[in-house]
Amino acid sequence: MYDERRSHVAKAILAYLLEHPDAQDTLAGIAEWWLPEEEANTQLELVKNALDQLVAQNLVLERHSKDLQTHYRINAQRLQEIEKLVK
């Protein structure tokens, strides 16, 4: 059940990034702004695990900023693969 929810959240993140390819944000920003309303109460840990999965698959890139925040954005080189996953 948890893996299914994590995959659902990961797919929602990818869908958002396809619609907003220049978007990048932190974990808190993604949880608040990128997920559909039905996912609004998703726990940060679940969103973090979904992001970790996407980073491990090289679909999402992470960048550590000087303020120690991690920012996430789409891997533009994998757009075609991401489009297939979201559909």
Coordinates of N, CA, C and O in Angstrom, one line a residue:
M1 N 0.8 -1.2 0.0 CA 0.0 0.0 0.0 C 0.9 1.3 0.0 O 0.6 2.2 -0.7
Y2 N 1.9 1.3 0.8 CA 2.8 2.4 0.9 C 3.5 2.7 -0.4 O 3.6 3.8 -0.9
D3 N 4.0 1.6 -1.1 CA 4.7 1.7 -2.4 C 3.7 2.3 -3.4 O 4.1 3.0 -4.3
E4 N 2.5 1.9 -3.3 CA 1.5 2.4 -4.3 C 1.2 3.9 -4.1 O 1.2 4.6 -5.1
R5 N 1.2 4.3 -2.9 CA 1.0 5.8 -2.6 C 2.2 6.5 -3.0 O 2.1 7.6 -3.6
R6 N 3.4 6.0 -2.7 CA 4.6 6.7 -3.1 C 4.7 6.8 -4.6 O 5.0 7.8 -5.2
S7 N 4.3 5.7 -5.4 CA 4.3 5.8 -6.8 C 3.3 6.8 -7.3 O 3.6 7.5 -8.3
H8 N 2.2 6.9 -6.7 CA 1.1 7.9 -7.1 C 1.7 9.3 -6.9 O 1.5 10.2 -7.7
V9 N 2.3 9.6 -5.8 CA 2.9 10.9 -5.5 C 4.0 11.2 -6.5 O 4.1 12.3 -7.0
A10 N 4.9 10.2 -6.8 CA 5.9 10.4 -7.8 C 5.3 10.7 -9.1 O 5.9 11.6 -9.8
K11 N 4.3 10.1 -9.5 CA 3.7 10.3 -10.8 C 3.1 11.8 -10.8 O 3.2 12.5 -11.8
A12 N 2.5 12.2 -9.7 CA 1.9 13.5 -9.6 C 3.0 14.6 -9.7 O 2.9 15.6 -10.4
I13 N 4.2 14.3 -9.1 CA 5.3 15.2 -9.2 C 5.8 15.3 -10.7 O 6.0 16.4 -11.2
L14 N 5.9 14.2 -11.4 CA 6.3 14.2 -12.8 C 5.3 14.9 -13.6 O 5.7 15.7 -14.6
A15 N 4.0 14.7 -13.4 CA 3.0 15.4 -14.2 C 3.1 16.9 -14.0 O 3.0 17.7 -15.0
Y16 N 3.3 17.3 -12.8 CA 3.5 18.8 -12.5 C 4.7 19.3 -13.3 O 4.6 20.4 -14.0
L17 N 5.8 18.6 -13.3 CA 7.0 19.0 -13.9 C 6.9 19.0 -15.5 O 7.5 19.9 -16.1
L18 N 6.1 18.2 -16.0 CA 5.8 18.2 -17.5 C 5.1 19.5 -17.8 O 5.3 20.0 -18.9
E19 N 4.1 19.9 -17.0 CA 3.4 21.1 -17.2 C 4.2 22.4 -16.9 O 3.9 23.4 -17.5
H20 N 5.1 22.2 -16.1 CA 6.0 23.4 -15.6 C 7.4 23.0 -15.7 O 8.1 22.8 -14.6
P21 N 8.0 22.8 -16.9 CA 9.3 22.3 -17.0 C 10.5 23.1 -16.4 O 11.5 22.6 -16.2
D22 N 10.2 24.4 -16.2 CA 11.2 25.2 -15.6 C 11.1 25.3 -14.0 O 11.9 26.0 -13.4
A23 N 10.1 24.6 -13.5 CA 9.9 24.6 -12.0 C 11.0 23.9 -11.3 O 11.6 23.0 -11.7
Q24 N 11.3 24.5 -10.1 CA 12.2 23.8 -9.2 C 11.8 24.3 -7.8 O 11.4 25.5 -7.6
D25 N 11.8 23.4 -6.8 CA 11.4 23.8 -5.5 C 12.0 22.9 -4.5 O 12.6 21.8 -4.8
T26 N 11.8 23.2 -3.2 CA 12.2 22.4 -2.1 C 11.2 21.3 -1.8 O 10.1 21.4 -2.3
L27 N 11.5 20.4 -0.9 CA 10.6 19.4 -0.4 C 9.3 20.0 0.1 O 8.2 19.6 -0.3
A28 N 9.4 21.0 0.9 CA 8.2 21.7 1.5 C 7.4 22.4 0.4 O 6.1 22.3 0.4
G29 N 8.0 23.0 -0.5 CA 7.3 23.7 -1.6 C 6.6 22.7 -2.5 O 5.5 22.9 -3.0
I30 N 7.3 21.6 -2.8 CA 6.7 20.6 -3.7 C 5.4 20.0 -3.0 O 4.4 19.9 -3.6
A31 N 5.5 19.7 -1.7 CA 4.4 19.1 -1.0 C 3.2 20.1 -0.9 O 2.1 19.7 -1.0
E32 N 3.5 21.4 -0.8 CA 2.5 22.4 -0.7 C 1.9 22.8 -2.1 O 0.7 23.0 -2.2
W33 N 2.7 23.0 -3.1 CA 2.3 23.6 -4.3 C 2.2 22.7 -5.5 O 1.4 22.9 -6.4
W34 N 2.9 21.6 -5.6 CA 3.0 20.8 -6.8 C 1.9 19.7 -6.8 O 1.6 19.2 -7.9
L35 N 1.5 19.2 -5.7 CA 0.6 18.0 -5.6 C -0.8 18.4 -5.8 O -1.2 19.5 -5.3
P36 N -1.6 17.6 -6.5 CA -3.0 17.9 -6.6 C -3.7 18.0 -5.2 O -3.2 17.5 -4.2
E37 N -4.9 18.6 -5.2 CA -5.6 18.8 -4.0 C -5.8 17.6 -3.2 O -5.7 17.5 -2.0
E38 N -6.1 16.4 -3.9 CA -6.4 15.2 -3.1 C -5.1 14.7 -2.4 O -5.2 13.8 -1.6
E39 N -4.0 15.2 -2.8 CA -2.7 14.8 -2.2 C -2.2 15.8 -1.2 O -1.1 15.7 -0.6
A40 N -3.0 16.8 -0.9 CA -2.6 17.9 -0.1 C -2.2 17.5 1.3 O -1.3 18.2 1.9
N41 N -2.7 16.5 1.8 CA -2.4 16.0 3.2 C -1.3 15.0 3.2 O -1.1 14.3 4.2
T42 N -0.6 14.8 2.1 CA 0.4 13.8 2.0 C 1.6 14.2 3.0 O 2.0 15.3 3.1
Q43 N 2.0 13.2 3.7 CA 3.1 13.4 4.7 C 4.4 13.8 3.9 O 4.7 13.2 2.9
L44 N 5.2 14.6 4.5 CA 6.5 15.0 3.9 C 7.4 13.8 3.7 O 8.1 13.8 2.7
E45 N 7.3 12.9 4.6 CA 8.2 11.7 4.5 C 7.9 10.9 3.2 O 8.7 10.5 2.5
L46 N 6.6 10.8 2.9 CA 6.1 10.1 1.7 C 6.6 10.9 0.4 O 7.1 10.3 -0.5
V47 N 6.5 12.2 0.5 CA 6.9 13.0 -0.7 C 8.4 12.9 -0.8 O 8.9 12.8 -1.9
K48 N 9.2 12.9 0.3 CA 10.6 12.8 0.2 C 11.0 11.4 -0.4 O 11.9 11.3 -1.2
N49 N 10.3 10.4 0.0 CA 10.6 9.1 -0.5 C 10.3 9.0 -2.0 O 11.0 8.3 -2.8
A50 N 9.2 9.6 -2.4 CA 8.9 9.7 -3.9 C 10.0 10.4 -4.6 O 10.4 10.0 -5.7
L51 N 10.4 11.6 -4.1 CA 11.5 12.3 -4.7 C 12.8 11.5 -4.8 O 13.5 11.5 -5.8
D52 N 13.1 10.8 -3.7 CA 14.3 10.0 -3.7 C 14.2 8.9 -4.8 O 15.3 8.6 -5.4
Q53 N 13.1 8.3 -5.0 CA 12.9 7.3 -6.0 C 13.1 8.0 -7.4 O 13.8 7.4 -8.2
L54 N 12.6 9.2 -7.6 CA 12.7 9.8 -8.9 C 14.2 10.3 -9.1 O 14.6 10.2 -10.3
V55 N 14.9 10.7 -8.1 CA 16.3 11.0 -8.2 C 17.1 9.8 -8.6 O 18.0 9.8 -9.4
A56 N 16.8 8.7 -7.9 CA 17.5 7.4 -8.1 C 17.3 7.0 -9.6 O 18.2 6.4 -10.2
Q57 N 16.1 7.2 -10.1 CA 15.8 6.9 -11.5 C 16.4 7.9 -12.5 O 16.2 7.8 -13.7
N58 N 17.0 9.0 -12.0 CA 17.5 10.1 -12.8 C 16.4 10.8 -13.6 O 16.7 11.3 -14.7
L59 N 15.2 10.8 -13.1 CA 14.1 11.5 -13.7 C 14.0 12.9 -13.2 O 13.6 13.9 -13.9
V60 N 14.4 13.1 -11.9 CA 14.5 14.4 -11.3 C 15.9 14.6 -10.8 O 16.5 13.7 -10.3
L61 N 16.3 15.9 -10.9 CA 17.7 16.2 -10.4 C 17.5 17.0 -9.1 O 16.6 17.8 -8.9
E62 N 18.5 16.8 -8.3 CA 18.5 17.6 -7.0 C 19.8 18.4 -7.0 O 20.8 18.1 -7.5
R63 N 19.6 19.6 -6.4 CA 20.7 20.6 -6.2 C 20.7 21.1 -4.8 O 19.7 21.5 -4.3
H64 N 21.8 21.0 -4.2 CA 22.0 21.5 -2.8 C 22.4 22.9 -2.8 O 23.5 23.2 -3.4
S65 N 21.7 23.8 -2.2 CA 22.0 25.3 -2.3 C 22.8 25.7 -1.1 O 23.0 24.9 -0.1
K66 N 23.3 26.9 -1.1 CA 24.2 27.4 0.0 C 23.4 27.5 1.3 O 24.0 27.4 2.4
D67 N 22.1 27.6 1.2 CA 21.3 27.7 2.5 C 20.9 26.3 3.0 O 20.1 26.2 3.9
L68 N 21.6 25.3 2.5 CA 21.4 23.9 2.9 C 20.1 23.3 2.5 O 19.7 22.2 2.9
Q69 N 19.3 24.0 1.7 CA 18.1 23.4 1.1 C 18.4 22.6 -0.1 O 19.3 22.9 -0.9
T70 N 17.6 21.6 -0.3 CA 17.7 20.8 -1.5 C 16.6 21.2 -2.5 O 15.4 21.2 -2.1
H71 N 17.0 21.5 -3.7 CA 16.0 21.9 -4.7 C 15.9 20.8 -5.8 O 16.9 20.2 -6.1
Y72 N 14.7 20.6 -6.2 CA 14.4 19.5 -7.2 C 13.9 20.1 -8.5 O 13.1 21.1 -8.4
R73 N 14.3 19.5 -9.6 CA 13.8 19.9 -10.9 C 13.8 18.7 -11.9 O 14.4 17.7 -11.6
I74 N 13.1 18.9 -13.0 CA 13.1 17.8 -14.0 C 14.4 17.6 -14.6 O 15.2 18.6 -14.8
N75 N 14.7 16.4 -15.0 CA 15.8 16.1 -15.8 C 15.4 16.2 -17.3 O 14.8 15.3 -17.8
A76 N 15.7 17.3 -17.9 CA 15.2 17.6 -19.3 C 15.6 16.6 -20.3 O 15.0 16.4 -21.3
Q77 N 16.7 15.9 -20.0 CA 17.2 14.9 -20.9 C 16.4 13.7 -20.9 O 16.6 12.8 -21.8
R78 N 15.5 13.5 -20.0 CA 14.6 12.3 -19.9 C 13.2 12.6 -20.1 O 12.3 11.9 -19.7
L79 N 12.9 13.8 -20.8 CA 11.5 14.2 -21.0 C 10.6 13.1 -21.7 O 9.5 12.9 -21.3
Q80 N 11.1 12.5 -22.7 CA 10.3 11.5 -23.4 C 9.9 10.3 -22.5 O 8.8 9.9 -22.5
E81 N 10.9 9.9 -21.8 CA 10.6 8.8 -20.8 C 9.6 9.2 -19.8 O 8.7 8.5 -19.4
I82 N 9.7 10.4 -19.3 CA 8.8 11.0 -18.3 C 7.4 11.1 -18.8 O 6.4 10.7 -18.2
E83 N 7.3 11.5 -20.1 CA 6.0 11.6 -20.7 C 5.3 10.2 -20.8 O 4.1 10.1 -20.5
K84 N 6.1 9.2 -21.1 CA 5.5 7.9 -21.2 C 5.1 7.4 -19.8 O 4.0 6.7 -19.7
L85 N 5.8 7.7 -18.8 CA 5.5 7.2 -17.4 C 4.2 7.9 -16.9 O 3.4 7.3 -16.2
V86 N 4.0 9.2 -17.3 CA 2.9 9.9 -16.8 C 1.6 9.5 -17.5 O 0.5 9.5 -16.9
K87 N 1.7 9.1 -18.7 CA 0.5 8.7 -19.5 C -0.1 7.4 -19.1 O 0.3 6.6 -18.5

